Amino acid sequence: MAVNNHHQPPLFTLILTMLASLIALTTQTDALNCASSQKFTNNNLYTHCTDLHTLNSTLHYTYTNKTSSLQVAFIAPPVHPQGWIAWAINPTHARMAGSQAFIAFHDENNATMIVKTYNISSYSGVTEGDIAFDVKDMKSEYSDGMMRIYVTVKLPETMKEVNHVWQVGGEVVKGVPVRHAFTAENLKATAKLNFLSADNDGSPVVAPSPSASDAYRNNVMCVFLVVVILGIMMS
């Protein structure tokens, strides 16, 4: 019986190795891109994480089906250090008006961070008050130019998808956040969270933000095409 001593050409083997390595790096980048730079003083671990598509914001969250509770960490840079950030749920529309909001900023002495609840009925102004959901574990903090809001929200059992909205502002006057800008970035700051989606395993349905992982994917595709072409040529 003839023995086949044919070996794969070194170049072909090298390309296959590169392909495997790039795929591994892409997977790692996707896993770390959102979470690697975030550190939480509350020591919580969150099931999902997404770099939101506008205002340089990040959302970490865990939805517990048994208790219909949503545990959130929202991180964003305010326009100025004495500004504010906001994260909100709108039960009916994908906009800030009508939302149940959490707004974080420094107190009037600029000594500590505070977070308050607001039922935002219109764009004319905000007034602190109770919101439509029960909340607990609400706190905020500021470090390294980033503000963070931590909160757990009790949702209705039937609410498996919500509109969420986020904003940043540059000024707080006498404890009242001043209206944010209305740039394209601000106006796009809304998306959906689908807790039971089979397609994304409950991950937020948002436009993806550009990241290093996109470059890795492009590299993987290029190497894959080279492998296919070489395979055809060598067959």
PDB file of N, CA and C in Angstrom, residues 32-66:
ATOM      1  N   LEU A  32     -14.334  41.392  26.400  1.00  0.00           N
ATOM      2  CA  LEU A  32     -13.680  42.335  27.279  1.00  0.00           C
ATOM      3  C   LEU A  32     -13.936  43.783  26.917  1.00  0.00           C
ATOM      4  N   ASN A  33     -14.322  44.047  25.661  1.00  0.00           N
ATOM      5  CA  ASN A  33     -14.425  45.420  25.195  1.00  0.00           C
ATOM      6  C   ASN A  33     -15.339  46.253  26.070  1.00  0.00           C
ATOM      7  N   CYS A  34     -16.485  45.714  26.430  1.00  0.00           N
ATOM      8  CA  CYS A  34     -17.439  46.463  27.227  1.00  0.00           C
ATOM      9  C   CYS A  34     -17.041  46.513  28.694  1.00  0.00           C
ATOM     10  N   ALA A  35     -16.593  45.384  29.236  1.00  0.00           N
ATOM     11  CA  ALA A  35     -16.449  45.266  30.682  1.00  0.00           C
ATOM     12  C   ALA A  35     -15.053  45.518  31.217  1.00  0.00           C
ATOM     13  N   SER A  36     -14.041  45.431  30.382  1.00  0.00           N
ATOM     14  CA  SER A  36     -12.680  45.420  30.907  1.00  0.00           C
ATOM     15  C   SER A  36     -12.298  46.709  31.622  1.00  0.00           C
ATOM     16  N   SER A  37     -12.853  47.850  31.186  1.00  0.00           N
ATOM     17  CA  SER A  37     -12.467  49.126  31.785  1.00  0.00           C
ATOM     18  C   SER A  37     -13.372  49.534  32.940  1.00  0.00           C
ATOM     19  N   GLN A  38     -14.356  48.726  33.280  1.00  0.00           N
ATOM     20  CA  GLN A  38     -15.313  49.094  34.305  1.00  0.00           C
ATOM     21  C   GLN A  38     -15.005  48.396  35.623  1.00  0.00           C
ATOM     22  N   LYS A  39     -14.949  49.188  36.686  1.00  0.00           N
ATOM     23  CA  LYS A  39     -14.742  48.640  38.021  1.00  0.00           C
ATOM     24  C   LYS A  39     -15.848  49.164  38.923  1.00  0.00           C
ATOM     25  N   PHE A  40     -16.463  48.273  39.671  1.00  0.00           N
ATOM     26  CA  PHE A  40     -17.611  48.644  40.480  1.00  0.00           C
ATOM     27  C   PHE A  40     -17.265  48.577  41.960  1.00  0.00           C
ATOM     28  N   THR A  41     -17.528  49.664  42.662  1.00  0.00           N
ATOM     29  CA  THR A  41     -17.271  49.675  44.099  1.00  0.00           C
ATOM     30  C   THR A  41     -18.317  48.882  44.866  1.00  0.00           C
ATOM     31  N   ASN A  42     -19.456  48.604  44.225  1.00  0.00           N
ATOM     32  CA  ASN A  42     -20.473  47.800  44.906  1.00  0.00           C
ATOM     33  C   ASN A  42     -20.217  46.304  44.768  1.00  0.00           C
ATOM     34  N   ASN A  43     -19.154  45.947  44.023  1.00  0.00           N
ATOM     35  CA  ASN A  43     -18.741  44.544  43.867  1.00  0.00           C
ATOM     36  C   ASN A  43     -19.794  43.676  43.185  1.00  0.00           C
ATOM     37  N   ASN A  44     -20.746  44.282  42.513  1.00  0.00           N
ATOM     38  CA  ASN A  44     -21.766  43.504  41.813  1.00  0.00           C
ATOM     39  C   ASN A  44     -21.217  42.914  40.522  1.00  0.00           C
ATOM     40  N   LEU A  45     -21.784  41.784  40.144  1.00  0.00           N
ATOM     41  CA  LEU A  45     -21.503  41.173  38.856  1.00  0.00           C
ATOM     42  C   LEU A  45     -22.778  41.238  38.029  1.00  0.00           C
ATOM     43  N   TYR A  46     -22.653  41.671  36.776  1.00  0.00           N
ATOM     44  CA  TYR A  46     -23.819  41.846  35.926  1.00  0.00           C
ATOM     45  C   TYR A  46     -23.785  40.852  34.773  1.00  0.00           C
ATOM     46  N   THR A  47     -24.962  40.362  34.412  1.00  0.00           N
ATOM     47  CA  THR A  47     -25.068  39.339  33.377  1.00  0.00           C
ATOM     48  C   THR A  47     -24.766  39.890  31.993  1.00  0.00           C
ATOM     49  N   HIS A  48     -25.190  41.106  31.727  1.00  0.00           N
ATOM     50  CA  HIS A  48     -25.057  41.690  30.395  1.00  0.00           C
ATOM     51  C   HIS A  48     -24.338  43.031  30.458  1.00  0.00           C
ATOM     52  N   CYS A  49     -23.704  43.350  29.360  1.00  0.00           N
ATOM     53  CA  CYS A  49     -22.967  44.608  29.256  1.00  0.00           C
ATOM     54  C   CYS A  49     -22.994  45.067  27.807  1.00  0.00           C
ATOM     55  N   THR A  50     -23.232  46.351  27.597  1.00  0.00           N
ATOM     56  CA  THR A  50     -23.200  46.880  26.238  1.00  0.00           C
ATOM     57  C   THR A  50     -22.663  48.299  26.233  1.00  0.00           C
ATOM     58  N   ASP A  51     -21.778  48.577  25.285  1.00  0.00           N
ATOM     59  CA  ASP A  51     -21.360  49.949  25.029  1.00  0.00           C
ATOM     60  C   ASP A  51     -22.458  50.593  24.195  1.00  0.00           C
ATOM     61  N   LEU A  52     -23.172  51.527  24.775  1.00  0.00           N
ATOM     62  CA  LEU A  52     -24.291  52.155  24.088  1.00  0.00           C
ATOM     63  C   LEU A  52     -23.796  52.986  22.906  1.00  0.00           C
ATOM     64  N   HIS A  53     -24.680  53.182  21.951  1.00  0.00           N
ATOM     65  CA  HIS A  53     -24.255  53.721  20.666  1.00  0.00           C
ATOM     66  C   HIS A  53     -24.102  55.231  20.627  1.00  0.00           C
ATOM     67  N   THR A  54     -24.265  55.894  21.752  1.00  0.00           N
ATOM     68  CA  THR A  54     -24.116  57.342  21.765  1.00  0.00           C
ATOM     69  C   THR A  54     -23.742  57.825  23.160  1.00  0.00           C
ATOM     70  N   LEU A  55     -23.135  59.003  23.237  1.00  0.00           N
ATOM     71  CA  LEU A  55     -22.762  59.680  24.483  1.00  0.00           C
ATOM     72  C   LEU A  55     -21.723  58.918  25.303  1.00  0.00           C
ATOM     73  N   ASN A  56     -20.955  58.048  24.659  1.00  0.00           N
ATOM     74  CA  ASN A  56     -19.861  57.317  25.319  1.00  0.00           C
ATOM     75  C   ASN A  56     -20.316  56.599  26.584  1.00  0.00           C
ATOM     76  N   SER A  57     -21.506  56.067  26.544  1.00  0.00           N
ATOM     77  CA  SER A  57     -22.118  55.468  27.728  1.00  0.00           C
ATOM     78  C   SER A  57     -22.057  53.948  27.692  1.00  0.00           C
ATOM     79  N   THR A  58     -22.106  53.360  28.873  1.00  0.00           N
ATOM     80  CA  THR A  58     -22.087  51.910  29.012  1.00  0.00           C
ATOM     81  C   THR A  58     -23.179  51.478  29.977  1.00  0.00           C
ATOM     82  N   LEU A  59     -23.826  50.374  29.650  1.00  0.00           N
ATOM     83  CA  LEU A  59     -24.860  49.829  30.528  1.00  0.00           C
ATOM     84  C   LEU A  59     -24.526  48.393  30.896  1.00  0.00           C
ATOM     85  N   HIS A  60     -24.528  48.115  32.186  1.00  0.00           N
ATOM     86  CA  HIS A  60     -24.428  46.758  32.702  1.00  0.00           C
ATOM     87  C   HIS A  60     -25.763  46.439  33.370  1.00  0.00           C
ATOM     88  N   TYR A  61     -26.275  45.237  33.165  1.00  0.00           N
ATOM     89  CA  TYR A  61     -27.541  44.927  33.825  1.00  0.00           C
ATOM     90  C   TYR A  61     -27.729  43.426  34.013  1.00  0.00           C
ATOM     91  N   THR A  62     -28.567  43.113  34.982  1.00  0.00           N
ATOM     92  CA  THR A  62     -29.013  41.745  35.226  1.00  0.00           C
ATOM     93  C   THR A  62     -30.517  41.770  35.427  1.00  0.00           C
ATOM     94  N   TYR A  63     -31.231  40.958  34.671  1.00  0.00           N
ATOM     95  CA  TYR A  63     -32.674  40.826  34.859  1.00  0.00           C
ATOM     96  C   TYR A  63     -32.960  39.491  35.522  1.00  0.00           C
ATOM     97  N   THR A  64     -33.673  39.533  36.643  1.00  0.00           N
ATOM     98  CA  THR A  64     -34.041  38.323  37.371  1.00  0.00           C
ATOM     99  C   THR A  64     -35.515  38.046  37.132  1.00  0.00           C
ATOM    100  N   ASN A  65     -35.796  37.014  36.360  1.00  0.00           N
ATOM    101  CA  ASN A  65     -37.174  36.725  35.963  1.00  0.00           C
ATOM    102  C   ASN A  65     -38.060  36.393  37.162  1.00  0.00           C
ATOM    103  N   LYS A  66     -37.514  35.694  38.130  1.00  0.00           N
ATOM    104  CA  LYS A  66     -38.308  35.246  39.281  1.00  0.00           C
ATOM    105  C   LYS A  66     -38.888  36.415  40.060  1.00  0.00           C
TER     106      LYS A  66
END
